[in-house]
Amino acid sequence: MEKKENAATIGVPANKTPNDNRQIEEWKRKYGKVFCYEIDGEKIYLRQPDRKTLAAAGVIAKNDPMKYNEFVLKNSFLGGNAELLEDNSVFYGLSQIMDKLVAAKIGELKNL
């Protein structure tokens, strides 16, 4: 399996976990929300996807609905064990919690 480094990764190879909070804080400054998904002692760091990523994923999903989650996850990856994203059972687990990754803030609309 070929290991790839995501362009969004800041100084952390795709198969490595950041060893301190400085990296995570830098990701937060650059991307806003940052998430850590841990399974079997391995971690994946993801950012909240931006509109551009979600729009592209929506176009892809028209032909293959499973590709939506795959595209969003791969384009939200920041660091950690990238090989986990290729594991079907991990992918299915992440797919079940995609709503937390793509959470929206809901405000109150008032008629004035």
Tab-separated table of N, CA and C in Angstrom:
chain	number	residue	atom	x	y	z
A	1	MET	N	0.845	-1.184	0.000
A	1	MET	CA	0.000	0.000	0.000
A	1	MET	C	0.885	1.240	0.000
A	2	GLU	N	0.647	2.119	-0.952
A	2	GLU	CA	1.438	3.331	-1.069
A	2	GLU	C	0.996	4.363	-0.053
A	3	LYS	N	1.968	4.957	0.645
A	3	LYS	CA	1.651	6.000	1.621
A	3	LYS	C	1.691	7.343	0.925
A	4	LYS	N	0.648	8.147	1.131
A	4	LYS	CA	0.563	9.464	0.516
A	4	LYS	C	0.518	10.517	1.593
A	5	GLU	N	1.082	11.665	1.277
A	5	GLU	CA	1.004	12.799	2.198
A	5	GLU	C	0.027	13.800	1.623
A	6	ASN	N	-0.939	14.182	2.413
A	6	ASN	CA	-1.935	15.156	1.992
A	6	ASN	C	-1.293	16.529	1.959
A	7	ALA	N	-1.662	17.319	0.961
A	7	ALA	CA	-1.092	18.667	0.839
A	7	ALA	C	-1.433	19.539	2.034
A	8	ALA	N	-2.512	19.180	2.754
A	8	ALA	CA	-2.923	19.976	3.907
A	8	ALA	C	-2.041	19.722	5.128
A	9	THR	N	-1.255	18.660	5.098
A	9	THR	CA	-0.427	18.327	6.240
A	9	THR	C	0.664	19.374	6.407
A	10	ILE	N	0.806	19.890	7.604
A	10	ILE	CA	1.811	20.908	7.890
A	10	ILE	C	2.947	20.261	8.669
A	11	GLY	N	3.970	19.823	7.990
A	11	GLY	CA	5.155	19.311	8.642
A	11	GLY	C	5.008	17.966	9.333
A	12	VAL	N	3.917	17.255	9.130
A	12	VAL	CA	3.738	15.943	9.739
A	12	VAL	C	3.487	14.938	8.624
A	13	PRO	N	4.397	13.985	8.397
A	13	PRO	CA	4.163	12.983	7.365
A	13	PRO	C	2.845	12.262	7.603
A	14	ALA	N	2.213	11.818	6.519
A	14	ALA	CA	0.887	11.224	6.585
A	14	ALA	C	0.822	10.003	7.495
A	15	ASN	N	1.917	9.320	7.693
A	15	ASN	CA	1.885	8.114	8.519
A	15	ASN	C	2.371	8.369	9.944
A	16	LYS	N	2.498	9.619	10.319
A	16	LYS	CA	2.982	9.969	11.651
A	16	LYS	C	1.918	10.727	12.424
A	17	THR	N	2.020	10.654	13.728
A	17	THR	CA	1.124	11.378	14.613
A	17	THR	C	1.888	12.557	15.188
A	18	PRO	N	1.271	13.757	15.251
A	18	PRO	CA	1.984	14.885	15.849
A	18	PRO	C	2.360	14.566	17.294
A	19	ASN	N	3.585	14.902	17.672
A	19	ASN	CA	4.060	14.527	18.995
A	19	ASN	C	3.795	15.583	20.056
A	20	ASP	N	3.189	16.680	19.686
A	20	ASP	CA	2.870	17.681	20.695
A	20	ASP	C	1.658	18.508	20.267
A	21	ASN	N	1.199	19.331	21.163
A	21	ASN	CA	0.007	20.128	20.895
A	21	ASN	C	0.264	21.312	19.978
A	22	ARG	N	1.541	21.664	19.765
A	22	ARG	CA	1.836	22.807	18.880
A	22	ARG	C	1.305	22.563	17.477
A	23	GLN	N	1.483	21.342	16.968
A	23	GLN	CA	0.995	21.020	15.629
A	23	GLN	C	-0.523	21.135	15.566
A	24	ILE	N	-1.187	20.607	16.572
A	24	ILE	CA	-2.651	20.650	16.610
A	24	ILE	C	-3.130	22.094	16.701
A	25	GLU	N	-2.478	22.903	17.510
A	25	GLU	CA	-2.851	24.311	17.625
A	25	GLU	C	-2.642	25.051	16.307
A	26	GLU	N	-1.593	24.721	15.573
A	26	GLU	CA	-1.359	25.352	14.278
A	26	GLU	C	-2.455	24.954	13.283
A	27	TRP	N	-2.845	23.686	13.306
A	27	TRP	CA	-3.952	23.238	12.450
A	27	TRP	C	-5.228	23.995	12.801
A	28	LYS	N	-5.483	24.173	14.102
A	28	LYS	CA	-6.690	24.885	14.529
A	28	LYS	C	-6.674	26.326	14.032
A	29	ARG	N	-5.520	26.981	14.103
A	29	ARG	CA	-5.409	28.363	13.617
A	29	ARG	C	-5.664	28.423	12.108
A	30	LYS	N	-5.166	27.435	11.391
A	30	LYS	CA	-5.290	27.452	9.933
A	30	LYS	C	-6.659	26.979	9.445
A	31	TYR	N	-7.218	25.947	10.093
A	31	TYR	CA	-8.432	25.310	9.574
A	31	TYR	C	-9.664	25.466	10.456
A	32	GLY	N	-9.521	25.972	11.651
A	32	GLY	CA	-10.658	26.047	12.572
A	32	GLY	C	-10.779	24.767	13.374
A	33	LYS	N	-11.852	24.034	13.144
A	33	LYS	CA	-12.070	22.804	13.900
A	33	LYS	C	-11.129	21.692	13.439
A	34	VAL	N	-10.567	20.980	14.424
A	34	VAL	CA	-9.713	19.827	14.168
A	34	VAL	C	-10.233	18.681	15.023
A	35	PHE	N	-10.302	17.501	14.421
A	35	PHE	CA	-10.821	16.316	15.099
A	35	PHE	C	-9.761	15.235	15.134
A	36	CYS	N	-9.808	14.417	16.169
A	36	CYS	CA	-8.943	13.246	16.271
A	36	CYS	C	-9.846	12.020	16.360
A	37	TYR	N	-9.666	11.089	15.439
A	37	TYR	CA	-10.409	9.830	15.440
A	37	TYR	C	-9.418	8.750	15.830
A	38	GLU	N	-9.688	8.060	16.934
A	38	GLU	CA	-8.762	7.050	17.440
A	38	GLU	C	-9.424	5.682	17.409
A	39	ILE	N	-8.696	4.704	16.900
A	39	ILE	CA	-9.175	3.326	16.864
A	39	ILE	C	-7.984	2.389	17.000
A	40	ASP	N	-8.107	1.453	17.906
A	40	ASP	CA	-7.043	0.467	18.163
A	40	ASP	C	-5.692	1.123	18.429
A	41	GLY	N	-5.697	2.247	19.150
A	41	GLY	CA	-4.455	2.928	19.500
A	41	GLY	C	-3.860	3.781	18.390
A	42	GLU	N	-4.459	3.777	17.224
A	42	GLU	CA	-3.995	4.586	16.089
A	42	GLU	C	-4.892	5.817	15.967
A	43	LYS	N	-4.327	6.906	15.447
A	43	LYS	CA	-5.083	8.153	15.351
A	43	LYS	C	-5.063	8.706	13.932
A	44	ILE	N	-6.164	9.376	13.607
A	44	ILE	CA	-6.276	10.140	12.367
A	44	ILE	C	-6.707	11.541	12.776
A	45	TYR	N	-6.064	12.553	12.225
A	45	TYR	CA	-6.433	13.941	12.490
A	45	TYR	C	-7.114	14.494	11.248
A	46	LEU	N	-8.283	15.075	11.458
A	46	LEU	CA	-9.096	15.607	10.365
A	46	LEU	C	-9.501	17.038	10.674
A	47	ARG	N	-9.661	17.824	9.643
A	47	ARG	CA	-10.185	19.180	9.801
A	47	ARG	C	-11.633	19.182	9.337
A	48	GLN	N	-12.373	20.188	9.728
A	48	GLN	CA	-13.725	20.329	9.223
A	48	GLN	C	-13.619	20.688	7.739
A	49	PRO	N	-14.327	19.968	6.872
A	49	PRO	CA	-14.213	20.249	5.437
A	49	PRO	C	-14.765	21.620	5.086
A	50	ASP	N	-14.165	22.236	4.082
A	50	ASP	CA	-14.629	23.551	3.633
A	50	ASP	C	-15.700	23.390	2.551
A	51	ARG	N	-16.276	24.500	2.137
A	51	ARG	CA	-17.361	24.488	1.145
A	51	ARG	C	-16.904	23.902	-0.189
A	52	LYS	N	-15.692	24.232	-0.577
A	52	LYS	CA	-15.149	23.746	-1.854
A	52	LYS	C	-15.088	22.218	-1.852
A	53	THR	N	-14.635	21.640	-0.768
A	53	THR	CA	-14.556	20.180	-0.645
A	53	THR	C	-15.944	19.565	-0.685
A	54	LEU	N	-16.879	20.146	0.060
A	54	LEU	CA	-18.242	19.604	0.097
A	54	LEU	C	-18.940	19.743	-1.252
A	55	ALA	N	-18.690	20.831	-1.965
A	55	ALA	CA	-19.292	21.012	-3.284
A	55	ALA	C	-18.773	19.962	-4.259
A	56	ALA	N	-17.476	19.748	-4.256
A	56	ALA	CA	-16.890	18.738	-5.139
A	56	ALA	C	-17.391	17.340	-4.775
A	57	ALA	N	-17.498	17.069	-3.492
A	57	ALA	CA	-17.995	15.766	-3.039
A	57	ALA	C	-19.436	15.556	-3.477
A	58	GLY	N	-20.229	16.615	-3.472
A	58	GLY	CA	-21.621	16.523	-3.905
A	58	GLY	C	-21.736	16.148	-5.374
A	59	VAL	N	-20.846	16.686	-6.205
A	59	VAL	CA	-20.846	16.358	-7.629
A	59	VAL	C	-20.461	14.893	-7.826
A	60	ILE	N	-19.448	14.461	-7.100
A	60	ILE	CA	-18.988	13.067	-7.196
A	60	ILE	C	-20.071	12.110	-6.732
A	61	ALA	N	-20.820	12.486	-5.713
A	61	ALA	CA	-21.830	11.612	-5.106
A	61	ALA	C	-22.984	11.308	-6.052
A	62	LYS	N	-23.182	12.109	-7.072
A	62	LYS	CA	-24.272	11.862	-8.016
A	62	LYS	C	-24.110	10.516	-8.707
A	63	ASN	N	-22.871	10.130	-8.980
A	63	ASN	CA	-22.594	8.860	-9.653
A	63	ASN	C	-22.294	7.729	-8.682
A	64	ASP	N	-21.781	8.062	-7.516
A	64	ASP	CA	-21.379	7.033	-6.558
A	64	ASP	C	-21.484	7.610	-5.144
A	65	PRO	N	-22.603	7.355	-4.448
A	65	PRO	CA	-22.813	7.945	-3.113
A	65	PRO	C	-21.707	7.626	-2.101
A	66	MET	N	-21.075	6.476	-2.186
A	66	MET	CA	-20.000	6.136	-1.242
A	66	MET	C	-18.770	7.018	-1.449
A	67	LYS	N	-18.606	7.529	-2.661
A	67	LYS	CA	-17.451	8.378	-2.955
A	67	LYS	C	-17.520	9.714	-2.223
A	68	TYR	N	-18.724	10.141	-1.843
A	68	TYR	CA	-18.878	11.388	-1.107
A	68	TYR	C	-18.045	11.337	0.172
A	69	ASN	N	-18.302	10.317	1.003
A	69	ASN	CA	-17.576	10.192	2.272
A	69	ASN	C	-16.086	10.014	2.043
A	70	GLU	N	-15.729	9.191	1.078
A	70	GLU	CA	-14.312	8.944	0.793
A	70	GLU	C	-13.606	10.242	0.400
A	71	PHE	N	-14.226	11.025	-0.469
A	71	PHE	CA	-13.633	12.287	-0.919
A	71	PHE	C	-13.489	13.273	0.234
A	72	VAL	N	-14.546	13.406	1.030
A	72	VAL	CA	-14.518	14.344	2.157
A	72	VAL	C	-13.438	13.935	3.158
A	73	LEU	N	-13.374	12.659	3.499
A	73	LEU	CA	-12.385	12.201	4.480
A	73	LEU	C	-10.962	12.401	3.981
A	74	LYS	N	-10.694	12.031	2.743
A	74	LYS	CA	-9.333	12.171	2.212
A	74	LYS	C	-8.915	13.633	2.100
A	75	ASN	N	-9.870	14.505	1.806
A	75	ASN	CA	-9.542	15.926	1.675
A	75	ASN	C	-9.585	16.674	2.994
A	76	SER	N	-10.003	16.012	4.050
A	76	SER	CA	-10.009	16.605	5.387
A	76	SER	C	-8.856	16.073	6.235
A	77	PHE	N	-8.130	15.108	5.719
A	77	PHE	CA	-7.038	14.468	6.454
A	77	PHE	C	-5.896	15.447	6.689
A	78	LEU	N	-5.419	15.510	7.937
A	78	LEU	CA	-4.292	16.362	8.293
A	78	LEU	C	-3.048	15.559	8.651
A	79	GLY	N	-3.216	14.465	9.363
A	79	GLY	CA	-2.070	13.680	9.800
A	79	GLY	C	-2.523	12.438	10.531
A	80	GLY	N	-1.544	11.702	11.017
A	80	GLY	CA	-1.844	10.445	11.685
A	80	GLY	C	-1.606	9.292	10.735
A	81	ASN	N	-2.227	8.165	11.008
A	81	ASN	CA	-2.027	6.961	10.211
A	81	ASN	C	-2.964	6.972	9.002
A	82	ALA	N	-2.471	7.419	7.857
A	82	ALA	CA	-3.275	7.532	6.639
A	82	ALA	C	-3.766	6.179	6.150
A	83	GLU	N	-3.045	5.124	6.486
A	83	GLU	CA	-3.451	3.787	6.057
A	83	GLU	C	-4.809	3.407	6.631
A	84	LEU	N	-5.186	3.983	7.753
A	84	LEU	CA	-6.494	3.686	8.345
A	84	LEU	C	-7.635	4.087	7.411
A	85	LEU	N	-7.428	5.125	6.610
A	85	LEU	CA	-8.471	5.562	5.685
A	85	LEU	C	-8.731	4.534	4.586
A	86	GLU	N	-7.789	3.626	4.368
A	86	GLU	CA	-7.950	2.577	3.358
A	86	GLU	C	-8.616	1.334	3.932
A	87	ASP	N	-8.735	1.252	5.252
A	87	ASP	CA	-9.360	0.107	5.918
A	87	ASP	C	-10.874	0.264	5.840
A	88	ASN	N	-11.551	-0.706	5.223
A	88	ASN	CA	-13.005	-0.605	5.029
A	88	ASN	C	-13.758	-0.437	6.337
A	89	SER	N	-13.397	-1.180	7.375
A	89	SER	CA	-14.143	-1.083	8.631
A	89	SER	C	-13.960	0.283	9.285
A	90	VAL	N	-12.782	0.870	9.160
A	90	VAL	CA	-12.554	2.223	9.682
A	90	VAL	C	-13.348	3.228	8.853
A	91	PHE	N	-13.344	3.050	7.533
A	91	PHE	CA	-14.112	3.924	6.650
A	91	PHE	C	-15.598	3.889	7.004
A	92	TYR	N	-16.132	2.691	7.246
A	92	TYR	CA	-17.550	2.568	7.600
A	92	TYR	C	-17.839	3.247	8.942
A	93	GLY	N	-16.914	3.108	9.888
A	93	GLY	CA	-17.077	3.761	11.185
A	93	GLY	C	-17.058	5.276	11.069
A	94	LEU	N	-16.119	5.794	10.286
A	94	LEU	CA	-16.055	7.243	10.070
A	94	LEU	C	-17.287	7.735	9.314
A	95	SER	N	-17.776	6.927	8.388
A	95	SER	CA	-18.964	7.317	7.616
A	95	SER	C	-20.179	7.497	8.513
A	96	GLN	N	-20.242	6.730	9.593
A	96	GLN	CA	-21.378	6.823	10.510
A	96	GLN	C	-21.362	8.104	11.343
A	97	ILE	N	-20.207	8.740	11.434
A	97	ILE	CA	-20.114	9.968	12.237
A	97	ILE	C	-19.748	11.185	11.387
A	98	MET	N	-19.969	11.090	10.075
A	98	MET	CA	-19.659	12.211	9.172
A	98	MET	C	-20.415	13.476	9.564
A	99	ASP	N	-21.620	13.312	10.114
A	99	ASP	CA	-22.397	14.487	10.494
A	99	ASP	C	-21.676	15.327	11.538
A	100	LYS	N	-20.840	14.712	12.376
A	100	LYS	CA	-20.077	15.477	13.368
A	100	LYS	C	-18.937	16.237	12.711
A	101	LEU	N	-18.367	15.657	11.667
A	101	LEU	CA	-17.278	16.303	10.939
A	101	LEU	C	-17.801	17.497	10.136
A	102	VAL	N	-19.024	17.365	9.630
A	102	VAL	CA	-19.624	18.389	8.783
A	102	VAL	C	-20.736	19.116	9.548
A	103	ALA	N	-20.555	19.280	10.840
A	103	ALA	CA	-21.577	19.912	11.681
A	103	ALA	C	-21.762	21.384	11.308
A	104	ALA	N	-22.987	21.804	11.348
A	104	ALA	CA	-23.322	23.195	11.033
A	104	ALA	C	-23.802	23.904	12.296
A	105	LYS	N	-23.528	25.187	12.352
A	105	LYS	CA	-24.075	26.006	13.431
A	105	LYS	C	-25.444	26.491	12.972
A	106	ILE	N	-26.437	26.247	13.764
A	106	ILE	CA	-27.791	26.669	13.428
A	106	ILE	C	-28.171	27.840	14.319
A	107	GLY	N	-28.494	28.929	13.697
A	107	GLY	CA	-28.918	30.118	14.440
A	107	GLY	C	-30.425	30.234	14.414
A	108	GLU	N	-30.899	31.352	14.868
A	108	GLU	CA	-32.332	31.589	14.901
A	108	GLU	C	-32.665	32.681	13.887
A	109	LEU	N	-33.611	32.393	13.010
A	109	LEU	CA	-34.056	33.348	12.030
A	109	LEU	C	-35.306	34.055	12.550
A	110	LYS	N	-35.211	35.376	12.628
A	110	LYS	CA	-36.328	36.151	13.176
A	110	LYS	C	-36.949	36.994	12.082
A	111	ASN	N	-38.272	37.016	12.062
A	111	ASN	CA	-39.008	37.872	11.135
A	111	ASN	C	-39.102	39.257	11.768
A	112	LEU	N	-38.520	40.246	11.124
A	112	LEU	CA	-38.497	41.599	11.696
A	112	LEU	C	-39.559	42.493	11.107
